[in-house]
C-alpha positions as CSV (number, residue, x, y, z in Angstrom):
1,M,-17.2,1.9,-4.4
2,L,-14.4,3.8,-2.4
3,Q,-16.4,7.0,-1.7
4,A,-16.6,6.2,2.0
5,H,-12.8,6.4,2.1
6,A,-12.5,9.4,-0.3
7,D,-10.1,11.2,2.0
8,A,-7.9,8.2,2.8
9,K,-4.3,8.8,1.6
10,V,-3.0,6.2,-0.9
11,L,0.7,6.0,-1.7
12,V,1.5,4.1,-4.9
13,V,5.1,3.1,-5.4
14,D,6.1,1.6,-8.7
15,D,9.1,2.4,-10.9
16,H,7.0,2.1,-14.1
17,E,5.2,5.4,-14.9
18,D,2.4,3.6,-16.8
19,N,1.5,1.5,-13.7
20,V,1.4,4.5,-11.3
21,M,-0.7,6.5,-13.8
22,L,-3.1,3.5,-14.3
23,L,-3.5,3.0,-10.5
24,H,-4.0,6.8,-9.9
25,R,-6.7,6.9,-12.5
26,L,-8.4,3.8,-11.3
27,L,-8.5,4.9,-7.6
28,S,-9.6,8.4,-8.5
29,R,-12.4,7.1,-10.7
30,Y,-13.7,5.1,-7.7
31,G,-13.7,8.1,-5.4
32,M,-10.2,8.4,-3.9
33,N,-9.2,12.1,-3.6
34,A,-5.7,11.7,-2.1
35,V,-3.6,9.4,-4.3
36,R,0.1,10.2,-4.4
37,T,2.4,8.3,-6.8
38,V,6.1,7.9,-6.8
39,T,8.4,6.1,-9.3
40,D,11.6,6.3,-7.2
41,P,11.4,4.1,-4.1
42,R,13.9,6.4,-2.3
43,E,11.2,9.1,-2.7
44,A,8.6,6.8,-1.2
45,V,10.5,6.6,2.1
46,D,10.8,10.4,2.1
47,Q,7.0,10.7,1.6
48,L,6.1,8.8,4.7
49,D,6.2,11.7,7.2
50,R,5.0,14.3,4.8
51,F,2.1,12.4,3.3
52,D,1.2,10.0,6.2
53,P,-0.4,7.3,4.0
54,D,-3.4,5.2,5.1
55,I,-2.5,2.5,2.6
56,V,0.4,1.7,0.3
57,L,0.4,-0.1,-3.0
58,L,4.0,-1.3,-3.6
59,D,5.9,-2.9,-6.4
60,L,8.6,-5.3,-5.4
61,Y,11.3,-5.0,-8.1
62,M,12.6,-1.5,-8.4
63,P,16.0,0.2,-8.7
64,Y,17.9,1.7,-5.8
65,I,15.7,0.1,-3.1
66,D,13.6,-2.9,-3.9
67,G,10.1,-3.3,-2.5
68,F,11.4,-5.5,0.3
69,G,13.6,-2.7,1.5
70,V,10.7,-0.2,1.2
71,L,8.5,-2.6,3.1
72,H,11.0,-2.9,5.9
73,R,11.2,0.9,6.2
74,L,7.4,1.2,6.1
75,R,7.1,-1.2,9.0
76,E,9.7,0.7,11.0
77,W,7.9,4.0,10.3
78,A,4.4,2.6,11.2
79,A,5.8,1.1,14.4
80,G,3.0,-1.2,15.3
81,A,0.2,0.9,13.8
82,Y,-2.0,-0.8,11.2
83,L,-0.7,0.4,7.9
84,P,-2.0,-1.9,5.1
85,V,0.5,-2.6,2.3
86,I,-0.6,-4.3,-0.9
87,V,2.3,-5.7,-2.9
88,L,1.8,-5.6,-6.6
89,T,4.3,-7.7,-8.6
90,S,4.6,-9.8,-11.7
91,D,6.5,-12.5,-9.7
92,S,3.9,-15.0,-8.5
93,S,6.3,-17.5,-7.2
94,P,5.5,-19.0,-3.8
95,E,8.9,-17.9,-2.4
96,T,8.2,-14.2,-3.3
97,L,4.7,-14.4,-1.8
98,R,6.1,-15.9,1.4
99,R,8.9,-13.3,1.6
100,A,6.5,-10.4,1.0
101,L,4.0,-11.6,3.6
102,D,6.8,-12.4,6.1
103,A,8.2,-8.9,5.6
104,G,4.9,-7.4,6.6
105,A,2.9,-7.1,3.4
106,T,-0.8,-7.2,4.2
107,D,-1.9,-8.4,0.8
108,F,-0.3,-9.6,-2.4
109,L,-1.6,-9.2,-6.0
110,T,0.1,-10.2,-9.2
111,K,0.4,-8.1,-12.4
112,P,-1.3,-7.7,-14.7
113,F,-3.8,-6.9,-12.0
114,N,-7.6,-6.9,-12.1
115,A,-9.0,-3.4,-11.5
116,T,-12.0,-4.6,-9.6
117,E,-9.9,-6.8,-7.3
118,I,-7.6,-3.9,-6.5
119,V,-10.5,-1.5,-5.7
120,I,-12.2,-4.1,-3.5
121,R,-9.0,-5.0,-1.6
122,V,-8.2,-1.3,-1.1
123,R,-11.7,-0.8,0.2
124,N,-11.5,-3.8,2.6
125,L,-8.1,-2.8,4.0
126,L,-9.2,0.8,4.5
127,Q,-12.3,-0.4,6.4
128,T,-10.0,-2.5,8.6
129,R,-7.7,0.5,9.1
130,S,-10.6,2.7,10.1
131,L,-11.7,0.1,12.7
132,Y,-8.2,0.0,14.2
133,R,-8.1,3.8,14.4
134,T,-11.5,3.8,16.1
135,L,-10.3,1.3,18.7
136,F,-7.2,3.3,19.3
137,E,-9.1,6.6,19.7
138,H,-11.2,4.8,22.4
139,G,-8.1,3.8,24.3
140,L,-8.2,0.2,23.1
141,T,-5.1,-1.4,21.6
142,V,-4.7,-4.3,19.3
143,Q,-1.5,-6.3,19.2
144,L,-0.2,-6.5,15.6
145,N,2.2,-9.2,14.5
146,T,4.0,-7.2,11.8
């Protein structure tokens, strides 16, 4: 299902080792070759320049820097480029959803998550990123409101 995006770089940020392992196995099983996982959000910020992710799966509630802080740094780093970020959290409150989307999350899924839904949403967002990159390579720009 994700074979067309096999070389896309996925950064998974969650402070629970079980979650990052599960997401790594799931994405790998569906054809993703470049999945990097981190359990310390401070390390996620350091990974941006080194790994240059195409999509980020991000937990919200973590020690040191919460997901909102990481999201803020991701948006600064991406500086107008289309970098999809899927927030994965157990907090399904409308306020958290609003905050995450206002902070620049592209999508929002609640834990426990549905594996098929994650794979489909990752695929869809990587397709959109690919289209944005193609436009950019042809000298066309798209105004992003992130």
